[in-house]
Short mmCIF file of C-alpha atoms in Angstrom, two decimals:
data_model
loop_
_atom_site.label_atom_id
_atom_site.label_comp_id
_atom_site.label_asym_id
_atom_site.label_seq_id
_atom_site.Cartn_x
_atom_site.Cartn_y
_atom_site.Cartn_z
CA MET A 112 7.65 16.89 -30.26
CA ALA A 113 4.24 14.93 -29.43
CA SER A 114 4.17 17.30 -25.55
CA GLN A 115 5.47 20.50 -26.10
CA ASP A 116 5.05 21.17 -22.13
CA LYS A 117 7.80 23.01 -19.94
CA ILE A 118 8.52 19.33 -18.10
CA ALA A 119 8.54 17.64 -21.26
CA VAL A 120 11.26 19.65 -22.77
CA GLU A 121 13.56 19.76 -19.81
CA ILE A 122 13.32 15.69 -19.38
CA LEU A 123 14.73 15.62 -23.46
CA GLU A 124 17.63 18.17 -21.73
CA SER A 125 18.22 16.12 -19.45
CA ILE A 126 18.18 12.67 -20.67
CA LYS A 127 20.78 13.69 -24.00
CA GLU A 128 23.69 12.18 -23.05
CA THR A 129 22.57 9.41 -21.78
CA PRO A 130 22.28 6.04 -23.34
CA TYR A 131 17.70 6.98 -22.99
CA ALA A 132 18.45 10.20 -24.99
CA CYS A 133 14.43 10.91 -26.60
CA SER A 134 14.18 12.20 -29.90
CA SER A 135 10.14 12.69 -29.13
CA LEU A 136 7.80 12.27 -25.74
CA ASP A 137 4.24 11.51 -25.51
CA ARG A 138 2.40 12.04 -22.08
CA LEU A 139 0.98 8.83 -20.62
CA SER A 140 -2.98 8.68 -19.33
CA GLY A 141 -3.56 7.17 -16.24
CA GLY A 142 -1.96 8.10 -13.73
CA SER A 143 -2.22 11.23 -11.33
CA ALA A 144 0.59 12.03 -8.94
CA ASN A 145 3.61 12.40 -11.90
CA PHE A 146 4.38 12.38 -15.93
CA THR A 147 4.47 10.19 -17.34
CA TYR A 148 5.44 10.24 -20.21
CA ARG A 149 6.56 7.81 -23.40
CA GLY A 150 9.29 8.16 -24.93
CA THR A 151 10.93 6.98 -28.09
CA LEU A 152 14.82 6.51 -28.21
CA LEU A 153 17.00 7.84 -30.57
CA SER A 154 18.68 4.41 -30.32
CA ALA A 155 17.17 1.16 -29.43
CA LEU A 156 18.27 0.08 -26.11
CA PRO A 157 20.42 -3.96 -26.42
CA SER A 158 17.07 -5.80 -26.53
CA GLY A 159 15.59 -4.63 -29.21
CA GLU A 160 13.30 -1.79 -27.17
CA PRO A 161 12.57 0.92 -28.59
CA THR A 162 11.23 3.47 -25.68
CA VAL A 163 10.91 3.84 -22.09
CA VAL A 164 8.76 5.31 -19.67
CA ILE A 165 9.98 8.56 -17.90
CA LYS A 166 8.19 9.36 -15.39
CA HIS A 167 8.86 12.97 -14.08
CA THR A 168 7.98 13.60 -10.30
CA GLU A 169 7.15 17.38 -8.23
CA PRO A 170 6.57 18.41 -5.01
CA TYR A 171 2.61 18.33 -5.55
CA VAL A 172 0.07 16.26 -7.44
CA ALA A 173 0.35 16.54 -11.26
CA THR A 174 -3.27 16.55 -11.67
CA MET A 175 -4.14 18.73 -8.42
CA PRO A 176 -1.30 21.00 -8.10
CA SER A 177 -2.47 22.49 -5.23
CA PHE A 178 -2.43 18.95 -3.25
CA ALA A 179 1.82 18.41 -2.00
CA LEU A 180 3.11 15.19 -2.47
CA ASP A 181 7.05 15.81 -1.27
CA ALA A 182 9.11 14.72 -4.22
CA VAL A 183 11.12 11.74 -2.19
CA ARG A 184 8.22 9.48 -3.39
CA SER A 185 10.11 9.07 -6.72
CA ARG A 186 13.65 7.85 -4.77
CA TYR A 187 11.66 5.55 -2.71
CA GLU A 188 9.75 3.48 -6.55
CA SER A 189 13.06 3.72 -7.55
CA ALA A 190 14.88 1.83 -4.21
CA ALA A 191 12.22 -0.83 -4.36
CA LEU A 192 12.21 -1.15 -8.78
CA THR A 193 15.49 -2.03 -8.32
CA ALA A 194 15.99 -4.32 -5.16
CA MET A 195 12.97 -6.08 -7.82
CA HIS A 196 15.99 -6.82 -9.58
CA THR A 197 16.82 -9.85 -7.73
CA PHE A 198 13.61 -11.15 -6.78
CA THR A 199 13.00 -14.20 -8.80
CA LEU A 200 10.86 -14.55 -10.93
CA VAL A 201 8.38 -18.28 -11.45
CA SER A 202 5.82 -18.85 -14.07
CA GLU A 203 2.01 -19.98 -12.37
CA SER A 204 0.36 -22.47 -15.21
CA GLY A 205 2.30 -20.01 -17.66
CA ILE A 206 1.99 -16.70 -16.32
CA THR A 207 5.05 -14.64 -15.34
CA VAL A 208 4.34 -11.70 -13.56
CA LYS A 209 6.13 -8.61 -12.89
CA THR A 210 7.90 -5.59 -12.47
CA PRO A 211 9.11 -2.83 -14.70
CA TYR A 212 13.14 -2.79 -14.79
CA MET A 213 14.11 0.74 -13.52
CA TYR A 214 17.27 1.26 -16.06
CA LEU A 215 18.00 5.21 -14.05
CA PHE A 216 17.03 7.51 -11.95
CA ASN A 217 18.27 10.77 -11.59
CA GLU A 218 17.30 11.83 -7.77
CA SER A 219 18.28 15.51 -9.19
CA THR A 220 15.56 15.95 -11.50
CA HIS A 221 13.26 13.34 -10.19
CA ASN A 222 13.48 11.82 -13.44
CA GLN A 223 12.71 7.32 -13.40
CA ILE A 224 13.77 6.42 -16.52
CA ILE A 225 11.91 2.40 -16.65
CA GLN A 226 11.06 -0.12 -18.58
CA ASP A 227 7.83 0.56 -21.20
CA PHE A 228 4.62 -2.16 -21.56
CA PRO A 229 4.00 -1.10 -25.36
CA ASN A 230 0.34 -2.18 -25.81
CA SER A 231 -0.74 -2.96 -22.54
CA VAL A 232 -3.80 -1.76 -20.33
CA GLU A 233 -4.56 -2.82 -16.84
CA LEU A 234 -6.49 -4.53 -15.69
CA LYS A 235 -9.48 -2.68 -14.78
CA ARG A 236 -10.06 -2.22 -18.14
CA TYR A 237 -9.03 -5.28 -19.89
CA MET A 238 -12.19 -7.48 -17.65
CA GLN A 239 -13.96 -4.37 -19.02
CA ALA A 240 -13.38 -5.00 -22.69
CA HIS A 241 -12.43 -8.05 -22.54
CA THR A 242 -14.44 -11.29 -22.05
CA LEU A 243 -12.70 -13.84 -19.32
CA SER A 244 -13.95 -17.21 -19.53
CA GLU A 245 -14.39 -19.06 -15.95
CA SER A 246 -10.48 -20.77 -16.66
CA GLU A 247 -9.23 -17.68 -18.31
CA SER A 248 -9.98 -15.61 -14.31
CA ARG A 249 -8.67 -18.49 -12.01
CA ARG A 250 -5.33 -18.52 -14.02
CA LEU A 251 -4.47 -14.88 -13.76
CA GLY A 252 -5.65 -15.18 -10.21
CA VAL A 253 -3.88 -18.11 -8.60
CA ALA A 254 -0.76 -16.69 -10.60
CA LEU A 255 -1.23 -12.65 -9.30
CA GLY A 256 -2.48 -14.08 -6.01
CA SER A 257 1.13 -16.30 -5.46
CA TRP A 258 3.19 -13.89 -6.83
CA THR A 259 1.87 -11.36 -4.24
CA LYS A 260 2.67 -13.73 -1.17
CA ARG A 261 6.19 -13.72 -2.55
CA PHE A 262 6.21 -10.69 -3.05
CA HIS A 263 5.72 -9.65 1.20
CA GLY A 264 8.11 -12.81 2.27
CA TRP A 265 10.70 -11.44 -0.03
CA GLY A 266 10.40 -7.68 1.44
CA ASP A 267 10.90 -9.48 4.70
CA LYS A 268 14.18 -11.12 4.32
CA SER A 269 16.68 -9.51 5.52
CA GLU A 270 18.68 -8.62 2.40
CA GLN A 271 15.90 -5.57 1.99
CA GLU A 272 16.07 -4.44 6.06
CA HIS A 273 17.57 -1.74 4.44
CA LEU A 274 15.23 -0.58 2.21
CA LYS A 275 12.67 -1.53 4.84
CA ARG A 276 14.12 0.64 7.49
CA ASP A 277 14.72 4.26 4.22
CA ILE A 278 11.32 3.19 3.37
CA GLU A 279 10.01 3.46 6.78
CA GLN A 280 11.76 5.64 8.57
CA SER A 281 10.31 7.95 5.73
CA LYS A 282 6.75 7.53 6.79
CA MET A 283 5.30 9.19 4.15
CA SER A 284 3.89 6.97 2.02
CA SER A 285 2.02 4.96 4.95
CA GLU A 286 0.87 8.30 6.70
CA LEU A 287 -0.67 9.25 2.69
CA LYS A 288 -2.73 6.05 2.34
CA PHE A 289 -3.83 6.71 6.20
CA PHE A 290 -4.91 9.27 5.01
CA VAL A 291 -7.40 8.73 1.94
CA ASN A 292 -8.63 5.64 3.94
CA TYR A 293 -9.49 5.93 7.11
CA GLY A 294 -8.72 9.43 7.44
CA ARG A 295 -11.31 9.67 5.48
CA LEU A 296 -13.42 7.50 7.31
CA GLU A 297 -14.92 9.94 9.06
CA GLU A 298 -15.41 12.48 7.62
CA THR A 299 -17.67 10.24 4.56
CA VAL A 300 -20.62 9.64 7.59
CA ASP A 301 -21.78 13.06 6.60
CA LEU A 302 -21.79 12.02 2.89
CA PHE A 303 -24.09 9.11 3.74
CA PRO A 304 -25.92 9.73 7.91
CA ASP A 305 -28.81 7.26 7.15
CA VAL A 306 -26.56 4.49 6.31
CA LEU A 307 -23.93 5.21 7.83
CA GLY A 308 -24.63 7.30 11.07
CA ARG A 309 -25.10 4.48 13.21
CA CYS A 310 -20.88 3.38 12.71
CA ARG A 311 -19.05 7.32 13.60
CA ASP A 312 -17.53 5.55 16.78
CA MET A 313 -16.67 2.67 15.67
CA PHE A 314 -14.93 4.39 12.60
CA LYS A 315 -12.68 6.60 14.60
CA LYS A 316 -11.53 3.71 16.88
CA ILE A 317 -10.42 1.56 13.90
CA ALA A 318 -9.46 4.59 12.82
CA ASP A 319 -7.34 4.79 16.58
CA ARG A 320 -6.18 1.53 16.18
CA MET A 321 -4.37 2.37 12.74
CA ASN A 322 -2.56 5.42 13.10
CA LYS A 323 -1.22 4.03 16.39
CA GLU A 324 -0.38 0.71 14.34
CA LEU A 325 2.07 2.92 11.71
CA LYS A 326 3.55 4.49 15.12
CA ASP A 327 4.43 1.31 15.79
CA THR A 328 8.13 0.16 13.72
CA ASP A 329 8.25 -2.97 16.18
CA ASN A 330 5.51 -4.68 14.74
CA PRO A 331 6.20 -7.55 13.59
CA ASP A 332 3.17 -8.12 10.85
CA LEU A 333 3.90 -4.96 9.21
CA LYS A 334 5.54 -5.96 5.83
CA LEU A 335 7.09 -4.22 2.88
CA ILE A 336 3.78 -3.91 0.91
CA HIS A 337 3.55 -2.12 -2.19
CA GLY A 338 0.73 0.58 -0.84
CA ASP A 339 -1.11 0.83 -4.34
CA PHE A 340 -1.86 -2.67 -5.16
CA TRP A 341 -5.08 -2.45 -7.47
CA THR A 342 -6.84 -3.58 -10.80
CA GLY A 343 -5.55 0.00 -12.17
CA ASN A 344 -2.07 -0.67 -11.66
CA ILE A 345 -1.41 -3.98 -13.16
CA LEU A 346 -0.66 -5.02 -16.74
CA LEU A 347 -0.82 -7.28 -19.28
CA ALA A 348 -1.38 -7.15 -23.28
CA ASP A 349 -4.54 -5.65 -24.95
CA LYS A 350 -5.33 -8.73 -26.83
CA PRO A 351 -8.07 -11.61 -25.77
CA LEU A 352 -6.32 -14.79 -23.71
CA ALA A 353 -7.35 -17.32 -25.81
CA SER A 354 -5.19 -15.59 -29.18
CA LEU A 355 -2.43 -15.17 -26.49
CA SER A 356 -0.09 -17.52 -26.55
CA HIS A 357 0.43 -20.28 -23.77
CA ASN A 358 3.07 -17.74 -21.57
CA LEU A 359 1.61 -14.21 -21.09
CA ASP A 360 3.11 -11.25 -18.57
CA LEU A 361 1.17 -9.92 -16.07
CA PHE A 362 3.31 -6.22 -14.73
CA VAL A 363 3.04 -4.75 -11.34
CA VAL A 364 3.74 -1.27 -11.76
CA ASP A 365 3.64 2.40 -9.63
CA TRP A 366 5.92 1.67 -6.63
CA GLU A 367 5.90 5.08 -5.32
CA LEU A 368 3.51 4.50 -2.20
CA THR A 369 6.04 1.03 -1.16
CA GLN A 370 5.84 0.97 2.48
CA VAL A 371 6.13 -1.10 5.65
CA ALA A 372 2.11 -1.58 6.35
CA HIS A 373 0.41 -5.12 7.51
CA PRO A 374 -0.33 -6.67 4.16
CA ALA A 375 -4.11 -6.75 3.90
CA CYS A 376 -3.79 -3.30 2.79
CA ASP A 377 -3.24 -4.77 -0.32
CA LEU A 378 -5.30 -7.48 -0.55
CA GLY A 379 -7.45 -5.29 0.49
CA GLN A 380 -7.78 -2.30 -2.12
CA MET A 381 -7.54 -5.40 -4.41
CA PHE A 382 -10.65 -6.58 -3.56
CA ALA A 383 -12.32 -4.30 -3.13
CA GLU A 384 -12.06 -2.83 -6.81
CA LEU A 385 -12.75 -6.34 -7.73
CA PHE A 386 -15.28 -6.37 -6.03
CA LEU A 387 -16.78 -2.79 -7.83
CA LEU A 388 -16.44 -3.91 -11.28
CA LYS A 389 -18.53 -7.29 -10.42
CA HIS A 390 -21.19 -4.13 -8.34
CA PHE A 391 -21.74 -2.17 -10.57
CA ARG A 392 -20.26 -3.76 -14.51
CA ASN A 393 -21.75 -7.16 -13.11
CA ILE A 394 -18.61 -8.78 -14.28
CA ASP A 395 -18.28 -12.47 -13.16
CA ALA A 396 -14.59 -12.62 -13.84
CA ALA A 397 -13.71 -10.42 -11.06
CA LEU A 398 -14.83 -12.43 -8.61
CA TYR A 399 -13.65 -14.96 -10.20
CA PHE A 400 -10.54 -13.80 -9.85
CA LEU A 401 -10.48 -12.81 -6.12
CA SER A 402 -11.17 -16.48 -4.72
CA SER A 403 -8.18 -18.04 -7.00
CA PHE A 404 -6.46 -14.66 -6.29
CA MET A 405 -6.26 -16.64 -2.59
CA ARG A 406 -6.02 -19.94 -3.29
CA GLY A 407 -2.52 -18.75 -5.05
CA TYR A 408 -1.96 -16.43 -2.40
CA GLY A 409 -2.69 -19.58 0.58
CA SER A 410 -4.13 -18.82 3.96
CA ILE A 411 -4.02 -16.37 6.73
CA ASP A 412 -4.86 -16.31 10.39
CA ASP A 413 -8.35 -14.71 11.06
CA GLU A 414 -6.65 -11.90 12.59
CA PHE A 415 -5.55 -11.02 9.22
CA ALA A 416 -8.29 -12.06 7.00
CA TYR A 417 -10.68 -9.68 8.96
CA ARG A 418 -7.68 -6.93 8.88
CA VAL A 419 -8.31 -7.70 4.43
CA ALA A 420 -12.16 -7.15 5.32
CA ILE A 421 -12.07 -3.98 7.40
CA GLN A 422 -9.74 -2.06 4.67
CA PHE A 423 -11.84 -3.93 1.51
CA GLY A 424 -14.92 -1.99 3.33
CA VAL A 425 -13.10 1.30 3.95
CA HIS A 426 -11.89 1.28 0.24
CA LEU A 427 -15.90 0.50 -0.51
CA ILE A 428 -17.06 4.05 1.67
CA VAL A 429 -14.16 6.49 0.48
CA TRP A 430 -13.59 5.79 -2.25
CA PRO A 431 -16.42 5.24 -5.71
CA CYS A 432 -18.16 8.18 -4.26
CA ARG A 433 -15.44 10.53 -4.64
CA VAL A 434 -14.01 9.03 -8.48
CA THR A 435 -16.49 9.86 -10.89
CA GLY A 436 -17.65 6.41 -13.67
CA TRP A 437 -19.00 3.76 -11.47
CA GLY A 438 -22.38 5.30 -11.26
CA GLU A 439 -25.64 7.34 -9.67
CA LYS A 440 -25.88 8.73 -6.04
CA GLU A 441 -28.52 5.61 -5.16
CA GLU A 442 -26.13 3.30 -6.22
CA ILE A 443 -22.95 4.45 -4.70
CA GLN A 444 -25.08 4.11 -1.39
CA LYS A 445 -25.84 0.68 -1.71
CA VAL A 446 -22.00 -0.37 -1.87
CA VAL A 447 -21.16 2.07 1.25
CA GLU A 448 -23.93 0.46 2.44
CA ILE A 449 -21.60 -3.14 1.90
CA GLY A 450 -18.64 -1.88 2.86
CA ARG A 451 -20.50 -0.56 6.23
CA ASP A 452 -21.64 -4.48 6.75
CA PHE A 453 -18.23 -6.26 5.86
CA ILE A 454 -16.40 -3.96 8.55
CA GLU A 455 -18.94 -3.99 11.58
CA HIS A 456 -18.83 -7.73 11.02
CA ALA A 457 -15.10 -7.89 11.10
CA TRP A 458 -14.70 -5.65 13.63
CA ARG A 459 -16.79 -7.92 15.70
CA LYS A 460 -15.01 -10.69 14.28
CA ASN A 461 -18.00 -12.47 13.29
CA LYS A 462 -16.26 -14.53 10.47
CA ALA A 463 -19.51 -16.77 9.98
CA TRP A 464 -20.56 -13.83 8.32
CA PHE A 465 -18.63 -14.23 6.08
CA LYS A 466 -18.99 -17.76 5.29
CA GLY A 467 -20.88 -18.25 1.29
CA GLY A 468 -19.91 -14.45 0.52
CA VAL A 469 -17.58 -12.52 -1.68
CA LEU A 470 -14.67 -12.38 0.77
CA HIS A 471 -15.00 -16.63 2.03
CA ASP A 472 -11.49 -17.46 0.54
CA VAL A 473 -10.36 -15.12 2.70
CA PHE A 474 -11.90 -16.63 6.00
CA TYR A 475 -11.72 -20.24 4.31
CA THR A 476 -8.67 -21.10 1.88
CA ASP A 477 -7.01 -23.77 2.53
CA LYS A 478 -3.63 -23.76 1.69
CA PRO A 479 -2.67 -24.11 -2.09
#
């Protein structure tokens, strides 16, 4: 067995009497909150698939045991993925966006057995390893944007009301999302006082507004969202697009932060991560993808657009300075400054400032 750790042994024991009994588990890289493995099945699935993904959740972050995090998150991810079985798949320009199939969830062990996508890679890594043409990038962006719009609409239907209320009552995911973004916003001023010093009062007002929004259960603008929607949670085959058939699958994974919040949270996070690929790695495909995403998603009103821009700016301020690998301190400070400008102009509702910029299509996209 590739991984001899105690958790892997316990997982193998707990699933040995199920149709998903495995001969071995291999720890997967990527992700930090859970213990995630690829399991080699003793007997292949009826579909012929020889492997599954097994996600084990503890009441803490797997890579940081001192960070407590309620294991109930596994139940919400399982519930969301199971509900997504009813989501009608639609292809856009030969691209089908899918979610993993939830085979089995054991609430007592917090083990999820999920569909595997071998030989796939995260969109973030894909864009850095493969050269995408403008047309390929736009094709991908339109497809994911169209799917996201349909998902946000699907989550607002009466059939998902029970799921929505169940997740909403917990507040765990939305409160965590608030903490790692808006909760860190004001404290980041002290890391970059020359750039952010003038913004302290504004940041406090923004955080207060977002915190109040979380408590407003009657707000019709709050929808069921993915909650951790970024380029690291979109998978596709690790091959040049030109070498693949016309039909291509994208997979939206890691649903444990599913929550009831403003859809701008999903869009702003995704767009910020795409922008970082352009800013630090000079990947033009990322911006083609971003603008075409909005072609697929369709037009939104100005208030929605300002929310996207604020989330975009907040992400640029609080995340690149806290994760390794993006750039040197001077480069990070520059992106913090960019994030500040987006927040300031969105907060002041200066729509004209966004025309012709990175988020132009967020404010000025026509309906597809």
